[in-house]
XYZ file of C-alpha atoms in Angstrom:
687
model
C 114.612 77.293 188.610
C 116.875 79.622 186.656
C 118.846 77.831 183.911
C 122.414 78.779 183.044
C 124.077 78.168 179.745
C 127.210 76.059 179.988
C 130.252 78.312 180.180
C 131.579 76.992 176.853
C 128.342 78.046 175.192
C 128.587 81.499 176.780
C 132.112 81.840 175.460
C 131.029 80.923 171.926
C 128.236 83.514 171.964
C 130.486 86.222 173.345
C 133.557 85.565 171.214
C 132.367 87.241 167.986
C 132.493 90.594 169.813
C 135.201 89.494 172.213
C 137.374 91.973 174.051
C 140.019 90.347 176.252
C 139.454 92.753 179.151
C 135.658 92.522 179.193
C 134.868 88.892 178.428
C 136.352 87.310 181.562
C 134.564 89.738 183.892
C 131.223 89.311 182.112
C 131.388 85.526 182.026
C 132.505 85.360 185.637
C 129.504 87.341 186.863
C 127.095 85.475 184.607
C 128.117 81.890 185.090
C 130.494 81.619 188.020
C 129.510 84.246 190.618
C 131.322 82.414 193.395
C 134.242 80.926 191.448
C 137.424 82.178 189.790
C 136.981 81.694 186.041
C 140.738 81.413 185.587
C 140.379 77.856 186.841
C 137.832 76.959 184.218
C 140.056 75.469 181.488
C 137.196 74.940 179.052
C 136.401 78.643 179.022
C 139.990 79.713 178.377
C 140.341 77.009 175.749
C 137.558 78.580 173.672
C 138.930 82.104 174.128
C 142.497 81.169 173.189
C 141.372 78.925 170.353
C 139.466 81.774 168.692
C 142.337 84.232 169.049
C 144.969 81.801 167.817
C 142.842 80.764 164.838
C 142.693 84.420 163.840
C 146.453 84.689 164.543
C 145.889 87.450 167.085
C 149.053 86.562 168.939
C 149.292 89.770 170.944
C 145.770 89.373 172.335
C 146.365 85.673 172.972
C 149.467 86.506 175.015
C 147.475 89.001 177.089
C 144.728 86.494 177.780
C 147.189 83.721 178.619
C 149.013 86.030 181.051
C 145.739 86.569 182.964
C 145.232 82.859 183.566
C 146.243 82.175 187.134
C 146.640 78.402 186.820
C 146.947 77.375 183.135
C 146.823 73.628 182.721
C 148.913 71.511 180.364
C 146.276 71.724 177.604
C 146.352 75.546 177.585
C 150.159 75.527 177.531
C 150.118 73.130 174.597
C 147.544 75.203 172.728
C 149.645 78.333 173.205
C 152.823 76.574 172.048
C 151.074 75.425 168.865
C 149.727 78.922 168.215
C 153.098 80.586 168.702
C 154.769 78.036 166.416
C 152.164 78.519 163.714
C 152.931 82.264 163.790
C 156.690 81.545 163.581
C 157.279 82.767 167.154
C 159.498 79.779 167.808
C 161.715 81.331 170.509
C 158.622 82.187 172.558
C 157.246 78.685 172.062
C 160.498 77.105 173.291
C 160.591 79.397 176.318
C 156.978 78.628 177.177
C 157.663 74.896 176.975
C 160.665 75.272 179.311
C 158.427 77.054 181.848
C 155.759 74.344 181.888
C 155.399 72.849 185.381
C 153.964 69.618 183.973
C 154.245 68.172 180.464
C 152.322 65.407 178.810
C 153.076 63.617 175.545
C 150.921 66.111 173.593
C 153.091 68.982 174.849
C 156.252 67.126 173.860
C 154.793 66.435 170.411
C 153.890 70.103 169.919
C 157.400 71.328 170.778
C 158.925 68.570 168.622
C 156.955 69.879 165.648
C 157.979 73.441 166.537
C 161.670 72.519 166.319
C 161.117 70.831 162.961
C 159.106 73.770 161.601
C 161.868 76.154 162.700
C 164.378 74.181 160.638
C 166.346 72.782 163.588
C 166.481 69.078 162.822
C 169.331 68.320 165.235
C 167.490 69.785 168.227
C 164.341 67.935 167.160
C 166.222 64.609 167.050
C 167.789 65.281 170.439
C 164.408 66.145 171.940
C 162.780 63.097 170.325
C 165.263 60.774 172.036
C 164.836 62.599 175.375
C 161.051 62.309 175.410
C 159.943 60.395 178.520
C 157.028 58.968 176.583
C 156.409 58.632 172.856
C 153.268 57.691 170.969
C 152.341 57.136 167.342
C 151.981 60.885 166.796
C 155.536 61.453 168.068
C 157.038 59.012 165.562
C 154.816 60.245 162.734
C 155.889 63.836 163.396
C 159.541 62.776 163.329
C 159.081 60.788 160.113
C 157.584 63.862 158.443
C 160.479 66.006 159.657
C 163.213 63.622 158.551
C 161.629 63.297 155.109
C 161.390 67.079 154.713
C 165.123 67.329 155.417
C 165.960 64.599 152.903
C 166.803 62.031 155.568
C 164.519 59.448 154.006
C 166.630 56.433 155.115
C 166.390 57.518 158.759
C 162.650 58.090 158.342
C 162.290 54.601 156.893
C 164.205 53.008 159.806
C 162.020 54.836 162.326
C 158.867 53.749 160.495
C 159.932 50.100 160.494
C 160.762 50.235 164.227
C 157.356 51.591 165.204
C 155.522 49.035 167.415
C 152.182 50.321 166.164
C 151.284 52.285 163.070
C 148.106 54.145 162.286
C 146.943 55.422 158.900
C 148.615 58.784 159.531
C 152.028 57.166 160.003
C 151.618 55.178 156.769
C 150.617 58.400 154.999
C 153.666 60.177 156.412
C 156.004 57.488 155.070
C 154.361 57.529 151.641
C 154.590 61.333 151.460
C 158.221 61.169 152.583
C 159.126 58.760 149.804
C 157.350 60.933 147.231
C 158.998 64.157 148.412
C 162.378 62.492 147.924
C 161.552 60.998 144.535
C 161.296 57.394 145.765
C 158.285 56.567 143.595
C 158.639 52.784 143.639
C 158.950 52.596 147.429
C 156.009 54.983 147.835
C 153.771 52.844 145.639
C 154.876 49.638 147.369
C 154.123 51.133 150.794
C 150.774 52.430 149.544
C 149.754 48.991 148.289
C 150.826 47.408 151.608
C 148.655 49.687 153.740
C 146.105 47.748 155.819
C 143.568 50.532 155.253
C 143.602 53.727 153.227
C 141.746 56.982 153.691
C 141.267 59.898 151.318
C 144.503 61.461 152.609
C 146.404 58.346 151.514
C 144.941 58.566 148.010
C 145.532 62.316 147.770
C 149.165 61.870 148.859
C 149.935 59.245 146.227
C 148.038 61.085 143.455
C 149.712 64.401 144.282
C 153.130 62.760 144.580
C 152.847 61.106 141.187
C 151.763 64.386 139.613
C 154.634 66.330 141.203
C 157.154 63.721 140.040
C 156.100 64.018 136.398
C 153.838 60.954 136.322
C 150.588 62.716 135.529
C 149.110 59.874 133.481
C 149.668 57.406 136.355
C 148.230 59.968 138.798
C 144.991 60.082 136.814
C 144.801 56.283 136.761
C 145.051 56.305 140.570
C 142.306 58.920 140.766
C 140.016 56.773 138.613
C 140.763 53.747 140.791
C 139.929 55.754 143.913
C 136.703 56.996 142.351
C 135.576 53.473 141.427
C 136.205 52.358 145.035
C 133.663 54.936 146.157
C 136.091 57.123 148.110
C 134.917 60.728 148.051
C 137.668 63.110 146.910
C 138.535 66.258 148.843
C 139.381 69.643 147.344
C 143.074 68.697 147.513
C 142.397 65.449 145.621
C 140.506 67.272 142.899
C 143.200 69.964 142.675
C 145.995 67.384 142.277
C 144.071 65.455 139.631
C 143.189 68.577 137.639
C 146.820 69.732 137.801
C 147.851 66.333 136.416
C 145.386 66.843 133.529
C 146.825 70.295 132.879
C 150.424 69.062 132.754
C 149.650 66.574 129.976
C 146.949 68.745 128.357
C 144.336 66.037 128.931
C 141.226 68.106 128.343
C 138.850 65.144 128.213
C 139.774 63.808 131.660
C 139.827 67.335 133.025
C 136.301 68.108 131.846
C 135.108 64.761 133.253
C 136.529 65.645 136.673
C 134.954 69.103 136.402
C 131.618 67.437 135.660
C 132.048 65.220 138.736
C 132.627 68.340 140.809
C 129.412 69.912 139.591
C 127.386 66.695 139.917
C 128.524 66.129 143.508
C 127.834 69.803 144.395
C 131.412 70.096 145.618
C 132.337 73.681 146.417
C 134.841 75.287 144.056
C 137.343 76.718 146.521
C 140.365 78.722 145.393
C 142.566 75.618 144.989
C 140.113 73.761 142.773
C 139.285 76.916 140.816
C 142.979 77.619 140.255
C 143.540 74.084 138.973
C 140.604 74.391 136.580
C 141.825 77.772 135.314
C 145.267 76.299 134.680
C 143.814 73.233 132.948
C 141.702 75.162 130.461
C 144.493 77.656 129.756
C 146.976 74.834 129.086
C 144.494 73.278 126.678
C 144.035 76.589 124.788
C 140.518 77.051 126.151
C 140.985 80.558 127.514
C 137.316 81.357 127.006
C 136.452 78.668 129.570
C 139.118 79.978 131.947
C 137.739 83.496 131.695
C 134.144 82.337 132.227
C 135.153 80.261 135.243
C 137.064 83.170 136.722
C 134.203 85.605 136.210
C 131.744 83.180 137.818
C 133.977 82.668 140.856
C 132.503 84.312 143.949
C 135.774 84.291 145.881
C 138.569 85.732 143.755
C 141.919 85.408 145.503
C 145.435 86.414 144.571
C 146.015 82.752 143.637
C 143.104 82.563 141.177
C 143.950 85.965 139.693
C 147.566 84.917 139.201
C 146.412 81.690 137.550
C 144.358 83.691 135.034
C 147.286 86.010 134.243
C 149.552 82.997 133.793
C 146.938 81.421 131.543
C 146.930 84.460 129.275
C 150.722 84.168 129.047
C 150.434 80.475 128.149
C 148.292 81.487 125.185
C 150.551 84.399 124.130
C 147.895 86.915 125.164
C 150.351 89.164 126.938
C 148.407 92.401 126.556
C 145.330 90.786 128.110
C 147.509 89.513 130.969
C 148.725 93.042 131.685
C 145.164 94.364 131.562
C 144.077 91.696 134.042
C 146.947 92.653 136.342
C 145.859 96.291 136.220
C 142.286 95.290 137.074
C 143.532 93.106 139.915
C 145.507 95.943 141.492
C 142.588 98.361 140.981
C 140.311 95.984 142.882
C 142.548 96.267 145.933
C 144.021 92.778 145.650
C 147.712 92.736 146.593
C 149.961 90.844 144.149
C 152.308 88.242 145.564
C 155.616 86.825 144.421
C 154.001 84.546 141.826
C 151.876 87.393 140.448
C 154.890 89.618 139.843
C 156.800 86.742 138.264
C 153.909 86.064 135.891
C 153.256 89.678 134.936
C 156.971 90.277 134.283
C 156.783 87.328 131.890
C 153.930 89.207 130.173
C 156.212 92.200 129.744
C 158.884 89.898 128.299
C 156.403 88.518 125.787
C 155.454 91.994 124.633
C 158.993 93.399 124.969
C 157.186 96.143 126.926
C 160.209 97.722 128.584
C 158.425 100.753 130.049
C 155.737 98.595 131.644
C 158.390 96.235 132.959
C 160.238 99.134 134.540
C 157.083 100.296 136.335
C 156.457 96.827 137.714
C 160.115 96.618 138.701
C 159.731 99.858 140.656
C 156.765 98.366 142.502
C 158.742 95.265 143.470
C 161.571 97.477 144.764
C 159.164 99.273 147.114
C 158.235 95.998 148.787
C 161.734 94.442 148.461
C 160.506 91.647 146.194
C 163.148 92.463 143.600
C 165.610 90.726 145.936
C 163.599 87.501 145.706
C 165.102 84.874 143.392
C 161.893 84.130 141.466
C 161.009 87.790 140.850
C 164.663 88.694 140.268
C 165.044 85.955 137.658
C 161.973 87.245 135.816
C 163.439 90.758 135.870
C 166.689 89.448 134.379
C 164.787 87.737 131.561
C 162.488 90.711 130.946
C 165.332 93.204 130.559
C 167.391 90.892 128.352
C 164.352 90.161 126.139
C 163.936 93.929 125.732
C 167.605 94.298 124.761
C 168.576 96.191 127.921
C 171.472 94.064 129.126
C 172.759 96.641 131.638
C 169.479 96.624 133.565
C 169.411 92.845 133.298
C 172.826 92.638 134.951
C 171.751 95.044 137.694
C 168.673 92.920 138.408
C 170.929 89.873 138.590
C 173.305 91.583 141.027
C 170.383 92.535 143.298
C 169.182 88.956 143.808
C 170.032 87.962 147.384
C 170.283 84.217 146.902
C 171.020 83.387 143.281
C 170.100 79.934 142.096
C 170.914 78.031 138.923
C 167.996 79.681 137.126
C 169.462 83.102 137.978
C 172.801 82.244 136.383
C 171.200 80.611 133.349
C 168.905 83.608 132.798
C 171.740 86.126 132.744
C 174.091 83.924 130.668
C 171.425 83.174 128.036
C 170.382 86.847 128.052
C 173.935 87.976 127.315
C 174.257 85.345 124.594
C 171.022 86.375 122.872
C 172.065 90.026 122.872
C 175.519 89.348 121.429
C 177.541 89.874 124.626
C 179.530 86.658 124.309
C 182.544 87.727 126.385
C 180.247 88.729 129.227
C 178.457 85.369 129.044
C 181.812 83.571 129.288
C 182.872 85.729 132.248
C 179.611 85.052 134.077
C 180.056 81.327 133.520
C 183.507 81.516 135.139
C 181.990 83.373 138.111
C 179.275 80.727 138.314
C 181.928 78.010 138.600
C 183.728 79.992 141.297
C 180.451 80.090 143.251
C 180.336 76.268 142.971
C 177.033 76.311 141.086
C 176.728 73.188 138.937
C 175.780 74.005 135.306
C 172.939 72.196 133.572
C 171.834 71.672 129.981
C 170.467 75.223 129.667
C 173.778 76.711 130.812
C 175.615 74.997 127.960
C 172.964 76.063 125.448
C 173.617 79.672 126.495
C 177.389 79.286 126.126
C 177.137 77.639 122.699
C 174.613 80.265 121.605
C 177.095 82.983 122.602
C 179.825 81.317 120.528
C 177.460 81.129 117.563
C 176.569 84.827 117.663
C 180.206 85.924 117.507
C 181.391 83.056 115.240
C 183.872 81.596 117.749
C 184.075 77.993 116.600
C 187.150 77.106 118.697
C 185.478 78.408 121.846
C 182.380 76.495 120.839
C 184.372 73.265 120.516
C 185.896 73.935 123.934
C 182.494 74.243 125.636
C 181.065 71.292 123.724
C 183.949 69.091 124.876
C 183.415 70.366 128.415
C 179.773 69.338 128.106
C 180.735 65.860 126.913
C 182.985 65.418 129.962
C 180.320 66.618 132.411
C 178.686 63.445 133.827
C 175.851 65.400 135.451
C 174.486 66.790 132.170
C 172.947 64.820 129.340
C 173.731 66.154 125.864
C 170.488 67.225 124.208
C 169.511 67.877 120.624
C 169.695 71.640 121.275
C 173.422 71.332 121.987
C 174.040 69.576 118.678
C 171.950 72.181 116.844
C 173.976 74.986 118.450
C 177.234 73.321 117.429
C 176.032 72.949 113.840
C 175.021 76.610 113.883
C 178.491 77.624 115.117
C 180.266 75.661 112.382
C 177.797 76.864 109.767
C 178.137 80.541 110.656
C 181.919 80.170 110.414
C 181.573 78.800 106.881
C 182.593 75.248 107.808
C 179.614 73.649 106.069
C 181.343 70.386 105.220
C 182.499 69.972 108.788
C 179.019 70.814 110.041
C 177.475 68.174 107.776
C 179.998 65.580 108.936
C 179.301 66.534 112.546
C 175.609 65.768 111.973
C 176.363 62.436 110.301
C 178.474 61.397 113.314
C 175.866 62.309 115.939
C 174.957 59.458 118.328
C 171.337 60.650 118.170
C 169.165 60.812 115.110
C 169.216 64.493 114.036
C 165.900 66.291 114.255
C 164.521 69.106 112.130
C 166.171 71.831 114.224
C 169.660 70.393 113.583
C 169.162 70.225 109.810
C 167.550 73.676 109.783
C 170.682 75.093 111.419
C 172.715 73.696 108.542
C 170.223 74.914 105.949
C 170.322 78.400 107.454
C 174.104 78.405 107.162
C 173.805 77.386 103.505
C 171.572 80.432 102.992
C 174.266 82.722 104.425
C 177.093 81.179 102.400
C 175.132 80.365 99.238
C 175.943 76.647 99.204
C 173.248 75.024 97.062
C 174.669 71.501 97.157
C 174.677 71.141 100.945
C 171.344 72.995 101.128
C 169.675 70.380 98.942
C 170.995 67.576 101.168
C 169.824 69.319 104.327
C 166.375 70.127 102.930
C 165.926 66.524 101.801
C 166.598 65.323 105.356
C 164.161 67.901 106.736
C 161.366 66.908 104.357
C 161.873 63.261 105.300
C 161.153 64.276 108.896
C 158.559 66.993 108.291
C 157.113 67.387 104.815
C 155.195 70.539 105.827
C 158.035 72.549 107.355
C 157.499 76.002 105.832
C 160.836 77.406 107.051
C 162.773 74.801 105.071
C 160.849 75.519 101.856
C 161.368 79.271 102.210
C 165.084 78.921 102.971
C 165.619 76.561 100.035
C 163.659 78.862 97.719
C 165.760 81.836 98.811
C 168.995 79.893 98.285
C 167.889 79.006 94.754
C 166.927 82.625 94.104
C 170.305 83.929 95.273
C 171.973 81.479 92.895
C 169.694 82.662 90.067
C 168.043 79.257 89.720
C 164.541 80.599 89.147
C 163.150 77.352 87.748
C 163.994 75.661 91.028
C 162.378 78.555 92.912
C 159.169 78.015 90.953
C 159.349 74.254 91.469
C 159.799 74.720 95.227
C 156.745 76.976 95.352
C 154.727 74.414 93.389
C 155.659 71.709 95.887
C 154.623 74.022 98.728
C 151.284 74.604 97.069
C 150.710 70.918 96.361
C 151.422 70.018 99.980
C 149.385 72.994 101.223
C 152.318 74.482 103.084
C 151.640 78.031 104.195
C 154.573 80.390 104.401
C 154.971 82.083 107.759
C 154.644 85.792 107.093
C 157.593 87.774 108.416
C 156.674 90.686 110.629
C 158.377 93.263 112.821
C 156.972 95.152 115.753
C 157.733 97.951 118.123
C 156.155 98.684 121.493
C 155.279 102.328 122.209
C 153.722 103.239 125.575
C 152.826 99.587 126.247
C 151.031 99.218 122.883
C 152.450 96.723 120.403
C 152.497 97.970 116.774
C 153.069 95.148 114.280
C 153.992 95.515 110.592
C 154.432 93.214 107.604
C 156.222 93.984 104.364
C 154.339 96.654 102.407
C 151.912 97.107 105.296
C 149.132 99.662 104.794
C 146.876 98.793 107.736
C 148.319 101.134 110.359
C 146.406 104.412 110.862
C 149.664 106.393 110.600
C 150.791 104.691 107.389
C 150.850 107.893 105.232
C 153.182 109.624 107.697
C 155.252 106.451 108.094
C 155.795 105.991 104.363
C 156.543 109.679 103.869
C 159.127 109.520 106.624
C 160.594 106.296 105.251
C 160.958 107.716 101.738
C 162.588 110.856 103.089
C 164.928 108.759 105.196
C 165.848 106.589 102.200
C 166.685 109.679 100.172
C 168.898 111.013 102.952
C 170.742 107.712 103.246
C 171.366 107.547 99.516
C 172.753 111.097 99.661
C 175.284 109.781 102.150
C 176.244 106.993 99.738
C 174.027 104.126 100.878
C 173.132 101.782 98.016
C 170.503 99.040 98.274
C 171.952 95.532 98.060
C 169.369 94.095 95.689
C 170.561 90.569 96.333
C 168.490 90.765 99.525
C 165.321 90.876 97.423
C 164.898 87.260 96.579
C 162.226 87.535 93.897
C 162.369 87.365 90.122
C 161.440 91.025 89.635
C 163.244 93.965 88.062
C 165.626 96.224 89.995
C 163.066 98.994 90.539
C 160.620 96.548 92.139
C 163.421 95.039 94.221
C 164.297 98.491 95.551
C 160.656 99.106 96.478
C 160.458 95.766 98.277
C 163.553 96.612 100.286
C 162.291 100.109 101.075
C 159.000 98.896 102.535
C 160.365 95.911 104.421
C 158.514 95.340 107.713
C 161.556 96.158 109.841
C 162.067 99.480 108.083
C 158.383 100.381 108.449
C 158.682 99.688 112.180
C 161.804 101.864 112.273
C 160.082 104.777 110.562
C 157.128 104.518 112.940
C 159.521 104.416 115.890
C 161.269 107.560 114.719
C 157.926 109.355 114.467
C 156.636 108.134 117.827
C 159.582 108.527 120.187
C 161.443 111.519 121.553
C 164.908 112.491 120.441
C 167.647 110.520 122.158
C 165.475 107.533 123.045
C 166.336 103.946 122.127
C 164.340 102.271 119.366
C 163.820 98.521 119.853
C 162.502 96.530 116.912
C 161.557 92.889 117.269
C 161.107 90.266 114.538
C 159.326 86.929 114.392
C 161.766 85.453 111.875
C 165.517 85.330 111.666
C 166.295 88.066 109.171
C 169.076 88.049 106.631
C 172.250 90.009 107.338
C 171.753 92.610 104.634
C 168.504 93.868 106.086
C 170.085 93.995 109.518
C 172.980 95.982 108.060
C 170.557 98.754 107.113
C 170.110 99.417 110.794
C 173.456 98.579 112.305
C 176.035 99.554 109.698
C 174.380 102.915 109.030
C 174.033 104.342 112.533
C 176.386 107.152 111.638
C 174.165 108.079 108.692
C 171.062 107.889 110.863
C 172.498 110.108 113.570
C 172.740 113.097 111.250
C 168.930 113.243 111.082
C 167.718 111.142 114.016
C 169.957 110.857 117.078
C 168.741 107.464 118.304
C 170.128 104.137 119.477
C 168.832 101.142 117.536
C 168.528 97.629 118.967
């Protein structure tokens, strides 16, 4: 007797090469010669399932339209597929046209309303349901929690006549999403039985709420109970390790992964890449990435972000180029990360090219990408482009406002920062601690101590913002820059918090500007009590002594540095030309163009002196003769970078020089107070 395969088996064999017009006819003739296959629900279930899994909505619609008598299961499947593809209006219409509905159909449309963001309609439908089961209530609990209605979710959970593990998990996740850590843990401990989803929810929730150490303790407890982790569990645990730079626990979890032969999917790989990068183990991140057989946009972005974490911005840009060359399409997170790379390098030209790419795909309007553009342009000193990027953001958030305010402050546009803050208030955006840092920084740059007091008092009256050490340091910097050293010292003494090194360094820096040895010695003493190896404090104090002509104290300071093995941070300046960073130190002779640079610098110095420029030898803080002082000032790192920039850029272009240390005002004046002298030979803008 001839044997026929079951129709479901036929469908499975045919589906890989499925064509919606051919499959029904073929299967009908093969398996149901005397029957209408449209009545065979199992067959259509396999066909629709395959199409909907592949999100082939158009083909699924065509197939569904051919079914003469679709049953409730096929309707429900189609509703779920349409909802998953965000075709909510079609899903609602299909539900309305159903001749018969069961509880599964009601549950599917309930979830569709929640996924579409319509909580009110979902609540109305939930109360109208002729029959509800555990899944109905669990779905509603998830929805209420997502919308921040955690109290309503809790009431519904407590009223449930029966609860399964999924409903307990939903309540725990709801608490965690809304920051109710204590209630989440209490509910977790009260569960009659827990599955791996329960453990993953609590571990992930703790990690996302900043309790990474506790998350790892839960993971260890789960492991000792013999519960096998999933990829999500591993990913959450590794992310927790990364956030607290716990390399030991991270490597132990990695070893468990290898020992259990668990597949390294993109989520686990991404978490491992992030962990090793956070722990300054970029070599391990790179090896892991290279060994990965399935490189996704997520893993590639994680590697780029890892390079940024380790200040390897050039390598990050190279990786981005390789990613694009491979055909991988960057996403929002990729562009955000690579723009941060441009910020780190101050690579304006590269940043502009990436900006142009985001414009083509309208990602520049996105808040995350837009915020990164604002920061990138302000870091590169191009405040006009930064403002334009800010204006283009469709939905500005607090980070958007903070980015543009801080950017204006850092570039000396204090009035603009104040104006933007007023606009921010008009838009009813609540400032945070970073906002006030930006405002105080702006006041410091333009020496507006009264305005600084005004914003500091505003901060003190704002109940939503906690005053941080950075705010006190900014206020000390404002008073110090304005020459009010005694008032700045008294301000520190009256602080409710114990001043840290940054606060005292702000005062010491002001003493350097105003030549106040007495206050400088007090400030440096406080710094050394907190950090005996702070090189910046030793250098500042030494320079203050040198300016005052107290060379014995300079020598003594250097002896103390040597005895405590304190290494001075070498000052350097750099300029980025065609995406290549060129870095210089004082008296640098390592650059291949150094003969041309020095020749140009000497010629430039001669020209400036012809126009009446005289070196301020007080800037050379060394016990050497005047001729040596002049040479030191001539070959300062910033001036070498300037000379190289003049040689390497076209006429009319802007020269942007960056420094790793806060330079003294006299060296800065070479660039900014002599633009008119420069323009006679080199028409350039200097920033």
